[in-house]
Structure formats: C-alpha cells, structure tokens
Amino acid sequence: MNPDNDEEKTMTKIEVNVFGYDPKWKDGGPHNYFTGKFVYQQICPEDQQFMDTKGNLNLESLEITDEVEIIYNWVSPWVANGGKLFKAEFWKEPDDNFWVVKGNGKPKLSDKAPGTGQFVVERLSPTKLKVTDKNDDTKHYTYAIAVRLFYAEQEEPDKSEGEFFVDDPKITNRGNNRVVR
C-alpha cells in the first residue's frame, strides 16, 4: 500500500478466526435465534491489531482510509447445547451470514447485507466468509455474524431446519468520531 498515491486503489486485509460456544435460544419479537459467546482472534495482519476479541473494528481510530476486506474463519465446527451436539457452518446464501444495521440496533435476518453497496459478502466455504467494506460513508454499524446450527444427525436436505447462531459486534467507518466500546 502506498498512502502517497491517491490513484492507486488499496485495500486493507484482515483475517480472523471466530470461535462460538454456549448458545442460548433468544425468542421474541424479530429475534428467533441462538446467541452465545464469541471470540475473535485476528491472524492477519500479524504486526498490527485491527479487530478486537469481541469482533469490533474502528476504522476511523485506526486511520484506515481504504476499502477493507475481512475474512472470517469459523473454527467451531461443533457446538454443544442442552446435551445435544450441533454442526455449525456458514449458510449457502452469503447474505444470510452477515446482517448489518446503521447505529446501535440489533441486526436481524431482514437486515442482511444486500450484496452490493457498502458491504459485499461472499461465502468462500462452509467455514470461510469474506466481507468487503467500502469504508467511505462515515457511518457506524452494528453487524451480526450468523452461522447455522444443525443437529449432528441432520444431513442434506434437512439442513434447512437449522437455526441461526448470532453475534453482533460493531464497525465504525472512516470519517466518524464514534468510539467503539
């Protein structure tokens, strides 16, 4: 990256391992899914921490002005709940795995990234999700990483009965003076 060359299109790349455990069913209103405990472990770049262990990312305070590509590696292939073992993976439809709202709201499935615009989501595999943030709109977002949980004995095509397992960290784009907590 050359910060002195405005014509050169640059991109900041971040890769994190995401661990999820202890799912609890959340029922009511627009929220019908599992929440739980999540830990984010940044593995790239190694020389500077961008994302904290809660999954928060403040591009303004980090002085990142270019687009950002985030690779989320889901590293909890099995999650235990209520004496049952669930297989956990990103769903086939990329947008179903990344929900986003402006501000501090609670993202829900209907808030999934539209596939174009500020956030573009690609499912690279059942355990790998790529999110590109244009980082050019000075907004603060709450996003949700959503994987699907399936009973261990479920096979295709019964996987459609799986439930979402969701976490909701924050992203603050450049030009915004909000402090992420």
PDB file of C-alpha atoms in Angstrom:
ATOM      1  CA  MET A   1       0.000   0.000   0.000  1.00  0.00           C
ATOM      2  CA  ASN A   2       1.249   3.446  -0.899  1.00  0.00           C
ATOM      3  CA  PRO A   3      -0.598   6.150   1.077  1.00  0.00           C
ATOM      4  CA  ASP A   4       1.016   8.909  -1.046  1.00  0.00           C
ATOM      5  CA  ASN A   5      -0.553   7.673  -4.295  1.00  0.00           C
ATOM      6  CA  ASP A   6      -4.247   8.633  -4.392  1.00  0.00           C
ATOM      7  CA  GLU A   7      -4.721   6.994  -7.792  1.00  0.00           C
ATOM      8  CA  GLU A   8      -3.639   3.571  -6.575  1.00  0.00           C
ATOM      9  CA  LYS A   9      -6.610   1.595  -5.260  1.00  0.00           C
ATOM     10  CA  THR A  10      -5.617  -0.011  -1.999  1.00  0.00           C
ATOM     11  CA  MET A  11      -7.296  -2.452   0.317  1.00  0.00           C
ATOM     12  CA  THR A  12      -6.645  -3.334   3.935  1.00  0.00           C
ATOM     13  CA  LYS A  13      -6.941  -7.076   4.528  1.00  0.00           C
ATOM     14  CA  ILE A  14      -7.891  -8.524   7.889  1.00  0.00           C
ATOM     15  CA  GLU A  15      -8.338 -12.206   8.688  1.00  0.00           C
ATOM     16  CA  VAL A  16      -9.802 -13.513  11.928  1.00  0.00           C
ATOM     17  CA  ASN A  17     -10.655 -16.867  13.449  1.00  0.00           C
ATOM     18  CA  VAL A  18     -14.117 -16.857  15.037  1.00  0.00           C
ATOM     19  CA  PHE A  19     -14.935 -19.199  17.917  1.00  0.00           C
ATOM     20  CA  GLY A  20     -18.520 -19.631  19.128  1.00  0.00           C
ATOM     21  CA  TYR A  21     -19.825 -21.520  22.150  1.00  0.00           C
ATOM     22  CA  ASP A  22     -22.521 -21.653  24.851  1.00  0.00           C
ATOM     23  CA  PRO A  23     -25.525 -20.924  22.594  1.00  0.00           C
ATOM     24  CA  LYS A  24     -28.730 -19.709  24.284  1.00  0.00           C
ATOM     25  CA  TRP A  25     -32.065 -19.504  22.490  1.00  0.00           C
ATOM     26  CA  LYS A  26     -33.355 -15.936  22.087  1.00  0.00           C
ATOM     27  CA  ASP A  27     -37.058 -15.800  21.348  1.00  0.00           C
ATOM     28  CA  GLY A  28     -39.357 -12.869  20.927  1.00  0.00           C
ATOM     29  CA  GLY A  29     -40.138 -10.064  18.527  1.00  0.00           C
ATOM     30  CA  PRO A  30     -37.967 -10.132  15.436  1.00  0.00           C
ATOM     31  CA  HIS A  31     -35.325 -12.226  17.219  1.00  0.00           C
ATOM     32  CA  ASN A  32     -35.640 -16.001  16.965  1.00  0.00           C
ATOM     33  CA  TYR A  33     -32.141 -17.406  17.028  1.00  0.00           C
ATOM     34  CA  PHE A  34     -29.290 -18.529  19.258  1.00  0.00           C
ATOM     35  CA  THR A  35     -26.930 -16.007  20.831  1.00  0.00           C
ATOM     36  CA  GLY A  36     -23.866 -17.040  22.777  1.00  0.00           C
ATOM     37  CA  LYS A  37     -20.244 -16.364  23.439  1.00  0.00           C
ATOM     38  CA  PHE A  38     -17.902 -15.499  20.598  1.00  0.00           C
ATOM     39  CA  VAL A  39     -14.180 -14.792  20.481  1.00  0.00           C
ATOM     40  CA  TYR A  40     -12.416 -13.177  17.510  1.00  0.00           C
ATOM     41  CA  GLN A  41      -8.715 -13.919  17.020  1.00  0.00           C
ATOM     42  CA  GLN A  42      -7.013 -11.763  14.409  1.00  0.00           C
ATOM     43  CA  ILE A  43      -4.435 -13.791  12.496  1.00  0.00           C
ATOM     44  CA  CYS A  44      -3.625 -11.308   9.723  1.00  0.00           C
ATOM     45  CA  PRO A  45      -2.008  -8.864   9.684  1.00  0.00           C
ATOM     46  CA  GLU A  46       0.323 -10.018  12.410  1.00  0.00           C
ATOM     47  CA  ASP A  47       2.063  -6.683  13.008  1.00  0.00           C
ATOM     48  CA  GLN A  48      -0.966  -4.541  13.967  1.00  0.00           C
ATOM     49  CA  GLN A  49      -4.235  -5.352  15.719  1.00  0.00           C
ATOM     50  CA  PHE A  50      -7.289  -4.032  13.891  1.00  0.00           C
ATOM     51  CA  MET A  51     -10.120  -6.155  15.276  1.00  0.00           C
ATOM     52  CA  ASP A  52     -10.573  -6.727  18.994  1.00  0.00           C
ATOM     53  CA  THR A  53     -11.527 -10.049  20.582  1.00  0.00           C
ATOM     54  CA  LYS A  54     -15.206  -9.005  20.563  1.00  0.00           C
ATOM     55  CA  GLY A  55     -15.170  -8.527  16.774  1.00  0.00           C
ATOM     56  CA  ASN A  56     -15.298  -4.716  16.915  1.00  0.00           C
ATOM     57  CA  LEU A  57     -13.496  -2.747  14.230  1.00  0.00           C
ATOM     58  CA  ASN A  58     -12.962   1.038  14.380  1.00  0.00           C
ATOM     59  CA  LEU A  59     -11.558   2.058  11.004  1.00  0.00           C
ATOM     60  CA  GLU A  60     -11.600   5.753  11.935  1.00  0.00           C
ATOM     61  CA  SER A  61      -9.405   5.429  15.037  1.00  0.00           C
ATOM     62  CA  LEU A  62      -7.064   3.112  13.135  1.00  0.00           C
ATOM     63  CA  GLU A  63      -6.817   5.755  10.395  1.00  0.00           C
ATOM     64  CA  ILE A  64      -7.708   3.233   7.695  1.00  0.00           C
ATOM     65  CA  THR A  65      -8.971   5.141   4.663  1.00  0.00           C
ATOM     66  CA  ASP A  66      -9.151   2.438   2.008  1.00  0.00           C
ATOM     67  CA  GLU A  67     -11.543  -0.440   1.449  1.00  0.00           C
ATOM     68  CA  VAL A  68     -11.366  -3.257   3.963  1.00  0.00           C
ATOM     69  CA  GLU A  69     -11.580  -6.970   3.206  1.00  0.00           C
ATOM     70  CA  ILE A  70     -12.338  -9.136   6.226  1.00  0.00           C
ATOM     71  CA  ILE A  71     -12.045 -12.914   6.125  1.00  0.00           C
ATOM     72  CA  TYR A  72     -13.934 -14.664   8.916  1.00  0.00           C
ATOM     73  CA  ASN A  73     -12.775 -18.250   9.544  1.00  0.00           C
ATOM     74  CA  TRP A  74     -15.397 -20.167  11.520  1.00  0.00           C
ATOM     75  CA  VAL A  75     -13.338 -22.503  13.731  1.00  0.00           C
ATOM     76  CA  SER A  76     -16.049 -24.050  15.923  1.00  0.00           C
ATOM     77  CA  PRO A  77     -17.383 -26.815  13.664  1.00  0.00           C
ATOM     78  CA  TRP A  78     -19.355 -28.397  16.540  1.00  0.00           C
ATOM     79  CA  VAL A  79     -21.256 -26.531  19.276  1.00  0.00           C
ATOM     80  CA  ALA A  80     -22.866 -28.221  22.301  1.00  0.00           C
ATOM     81  CA  ASN A  81     -26.227 -27.080  23.699  1.00  0.00           C
ATOM     82  CA  GLY A  82     -28.630 -28.812  26.063  1.00  0.00           C
ATOM     83  CA  GLY A  83     -26.870 -32.149  25.815  1.00  0.00           C
ATOM     84  CA  LYS A  84     -27.048 -32.088  22.001  1.00  0.00           C
ATOM     85  CA  LEU A  85     -24.249 -31.563  19.543  1.00  0.00           C
ATOM     86  CA  PHE A  86     -24.834 -29.104  16.690  1.00  0.00           C
ATOM     87  CA  LYS A  87     -22.843 -28.805  13.493  1.00  0.00           C
ATOM     88  CA  ALA A  88     -22.091 -25.119  12.856  1.00  0.00           C
ATOM     89  CA  GLU A  89     -21.253 -23.539   9.500  1.00  0.00           C
ATOM     90  CA  PHE A  90     -21.912 -20.538   7.290  1.00  0.00           C
ATOM     91  CA  TRP A  91     -25.119 -20.916   5.298  1.00  0.00           C
ATOM     92  CA  LYS A  92     -25.096 -21.262   1.498  1.00  0.00           C
ATOM     93  CA  GLU A  93     -26.632 -17.838   0.868  1.00  0.00           C
ATOM     94  CA  PRO A  94     -23.805 -15.371   1.638  1.00  0.00           C
ATOM     95  CA  ASP A  95     -26.083 -12.526   2.744  1.00  0.00           C
ATOM     96  CA  ASP A  96     -27.730 -14.761   5.373  1.00  0.00           C
ATOM     97  CA  ASN A  97     -24.402 -14.876   7.239  1.00  0.00           C
ATOM     98  CA  PHE A  98     -23.816 -11.134   7.670  1.00  0.00           C
ATOM     99  CA  TRP A  99     -26.555  -8.809   8.931  1.00  0.00           C
ATOM    100  CA  VAL A 100     -25.932  -5.087   9.316  1.00  0.00           C
ATOM    101  CA  VAL A 101     -27.773  -2.001  10.633  1.00  0.00           C
ATOM    102  CA  LYS A 102     -26.664   1.606  10.952  1.00  0.00           C
ATOM    103  CA  GLY A 103     -26.127   2.702  14.535  1.00  0.00           C
ATOM    104  CA  ASN A 104     -26.603   0.549  17.600  1.00  0.00           C
ATOM    105  CA  GLY A 105     -29.661  -1.517  16.693  1.00  0.00           C
ATOM    106  CA  LYS A 106     -29.867  -5.291  16.937  1.00  0.00           C
ATOM    107  CA  PRO A 107     -29.420  -6.750  13.446  1.00  0.00           C
ATOM    108  CA  LYS A 108     -31.872  -9.411  12.323  1.00  0.00           C
ATOM    109  CA  LEU A 109     -32.158 -11.634   9.260  1.00  0.00           C
ATOM    110  CA  SER A 110     -34.103  -8.984   7.327  1.00  0.00           C
ATOM    111  CA  ASP A 111     -31.068  -6.683   7.783  1.00  0.00           C
ATOM    112  CA  LYS A 112     -28.787  -8.916   5.746  1.00  0.00           C
ATOM    113  CA  ALA A 113     -26.252  -7.188   3.522  1.00  0.00           C
ATOM    114  CA  PRO A 114     -27.844  -6.511   0.112  1.00  0.00           C
ATOM    115  CA  GLY A 115     -24.936  -7.978  -1.872  1.00  0.00           C
ATOM    116  CA  THR A 116     -23.955  -4.571  -3.253  1.00  0.00           C
ATOM    117  CA  GLY A 117     -23.309  -1.193  -1.694  1.00  0.00           C
ATOM    118  CA  GLN A 118     -21.277  -0.502   1.440  1.00  0.00           C
ATOM    119  CA  PHE A 119     -20.878  -4.189   2.370  1.00  0.00           C
ATOM    120  CA  VAL A 120     -20.422  -7.068  -0.062  1.00  0.00           C
ATOM    121  CA  VAL A 121     -20.475 -10.610   1.339  1.00  0.00           C
ATOM    122  CA  GLU A 122     -19.109 -13.797  -0.233  1.00  0.00           C
ATOM    123  CA  ARG A 123     -19.261 -17.292   1.253  1.00  0.00           C
ATOM    124  CA  LEU A 124     -15.980 -18.886   0.269  1.00  0.00           C
ATOM    125  CA  SER A 125     -16.734 -22.191   2.011  1.00  0.00           C
ATOM    126  CA  PRO A 126     -18.882 -23.527   4.883  1.00  0.00           C
ATOM    127  CA  THR A 127     -16.187 -22.216   7.261  1.00  0.00           C
ATOM    128  CA  LYS A 128     -14.990 -19.061   5.470  1.00  0.00           C
ATOM    129  CA  LEU A 129     -16.812 -15.776   4.855  1.00  0.00           C
ATOM    130  CA  LYS A 130     -15.407 -12.713   3.069  1.00  0.00           C
ATOM    131  CA  VAL A 131     -16.855  -9.259   3.753  1.00  0.00           C
ATOM    132  CA  THR A 132     -15.725  -6.182   1.827  1.00  0.00           C
ATOM    133  CA  ASP A 133     -16.482  -2.808   3.435  1.00  0.00           C
ATOM    134  CA  LYS A 134     -16.097   0.207   1.121  1.00  0.00           C
ATOM    135  CA  ASN A 135     -15.363   2.288   4.238  1.00  0.00           C
ATOM    136  CA  ASP A 136     -16.416   5.519   2.540  1.00  0.00           C
ATOM    137  CA  ASP A 137     -19.670   6.614   4.157  1.00  0.00           C
ATOM    138  CA  THR A 138     -18.670   7.912   7.653  1.00  0.00           C
ATOM    139  CA  LYS A 139     -21.255   5.636   9.311  1.00  0.00           C
ATOM    140  CA  HIS A 140     -21.231   3.480  12.428  1.00  0.00           C
ATOM    141  CA  TYR A 141     -22.717  -0.026  12.079  1.00  0.00           C
ATOM    142  CA  THR A 142     -23.683  -2.951  14.215  1.00  0.00           C
ATOM    143  CA  TYR A 143     -23.222  -6.155  12.281  1.00  0.00           C
ATOM    144  CA  ALA A 144     -24.012  -9.755  13.039  1.00  0.00           C
ATOM    145  CA  ILE A 145     -22.056 -12.811  12.090  1.00  0.00           C
ATOM    146  CA  ALA A 146     -24.614 -15.590  11.737  1.00  0.00           C
ATOM    147  CA  VAL A 147     -23.801 -19.266  11.314  1.00  0.00           C
ATOM    148  CA  ARG A 148     -26.347 -22.058  11.123  1.00  0.00           C
ATOM    149  CA  LEU A 149     -26.581 -24.757  13.794  1.00  0.00           C
ATOM    150  CA  PHE A 150     -27.791 -28.221  12.778  1.00  0.00           C
ATOM    151  CA  TYR A 151     -28.335 -31.294  14.913  1.00  0.00           C
ATOM    152  CA  ALA A 152     -25.365 -33.597  14.457  1.00  0.00           C
ATOM    153  CA  GLU A 153     -27.508 -36.263  12.805  1.00  0.00           C
ATOM    154  CA  GLN A 154     -29.020 -33.888  10.220  1.00  0.00           C
ATOM    155  CA  GLU A 155     -27.970 -34.409   6.625  1.00  0.00           C
ATOM    156  CA  GLU A 156     -28.881 -32.691   3.370  1.00  0.00           C
ATOM    157  CA  PRO A 157     -31.589 -31.709   2.524  1.00  0.00           C
ATOM    158  CA  ASP A 158     -32.841 -31.482   6.149  1.00  0.00           C
ATOM    159  CA  LYS A 159     -30.314 -28.739   6.918  1.00  0.00           C
ATOM    160  CA  SER A 160     -32.950 -26.154   6.023  1.00  0.00           C
ATOM    161  CA  GLU A 161     -34.273 -26.710   9.551  1.00  0.00           C
ATOM    162  CA  GLY A 162     -31.102 -25.351  11.162  1.00  0.00           C
ATOM    163  CA  GLU A 163     -31.204 -22.267  13.389  1.00  0.00           C
ATOM    164  CA  PHE A 164     -29.002 -19.171  13.348  1.00  0.00           C
ATOM    165  CA  PHE A 165     -26.263 -18.652  15.966  1.00  0.00           C
ATOM    166  CA  VAL A 166     -25.543 -14.912  16.063  1.00  0.00           C
ATOM    167  CA  ASP A 167     -23.055 -12.390  17.455  1.00  0.00           C
ATOM    168  CA  ASP A 168     -23.278  -8.603  16.926  1.00  0.00           C
ATOM    169  CA  PRO A 169     -20.023  -6.582  17.023  1.00  0.00           C
ATOM    170  CA  LYS A 170     -19.547  -3.009  15.701  1.00  0.00           C
ATOM    171  CA  ILE A 171     -17.836  -1.460  12.672  1.00  0.00           C
ATOM    172  CA  THR A 172     -17.106   2.279  12.541  1.00  0.00           C
ATOM    173  CA  ASN A 173     -16.162   3.570   9.072  1.00  0.00           C
ATOM    174  CA  ARG A 174     -13.736   6.431   8.432  1.00  0.00           C
ATOM    175  CA  GLY A 175     -14.943   9.982   8.986  1.00  0.00           C
ATOM    176  CA  ASN A 176     -16.969   9.007  12.077  1.00  0.00           C
ATOM    177  CA  ASN A 177     -15.854  10.148  15.520  1.00  0.00           C
ATOM    178  CA  ARG A 178     -17.756   7.467  17.418  1.00  0.00           C
ATOM    179  CA  VAL A 179     -15.801   5.430  19.958  1.00  0.00           C
ATOM    180  CA  VAL A 180     -16.449   1.673  19.784  1.00  0.00           C
ATOM    181  CA  ARG A 181     -16.922   0.072  23.209  1.00  0.00           C
TER     182      ARG A 181
END
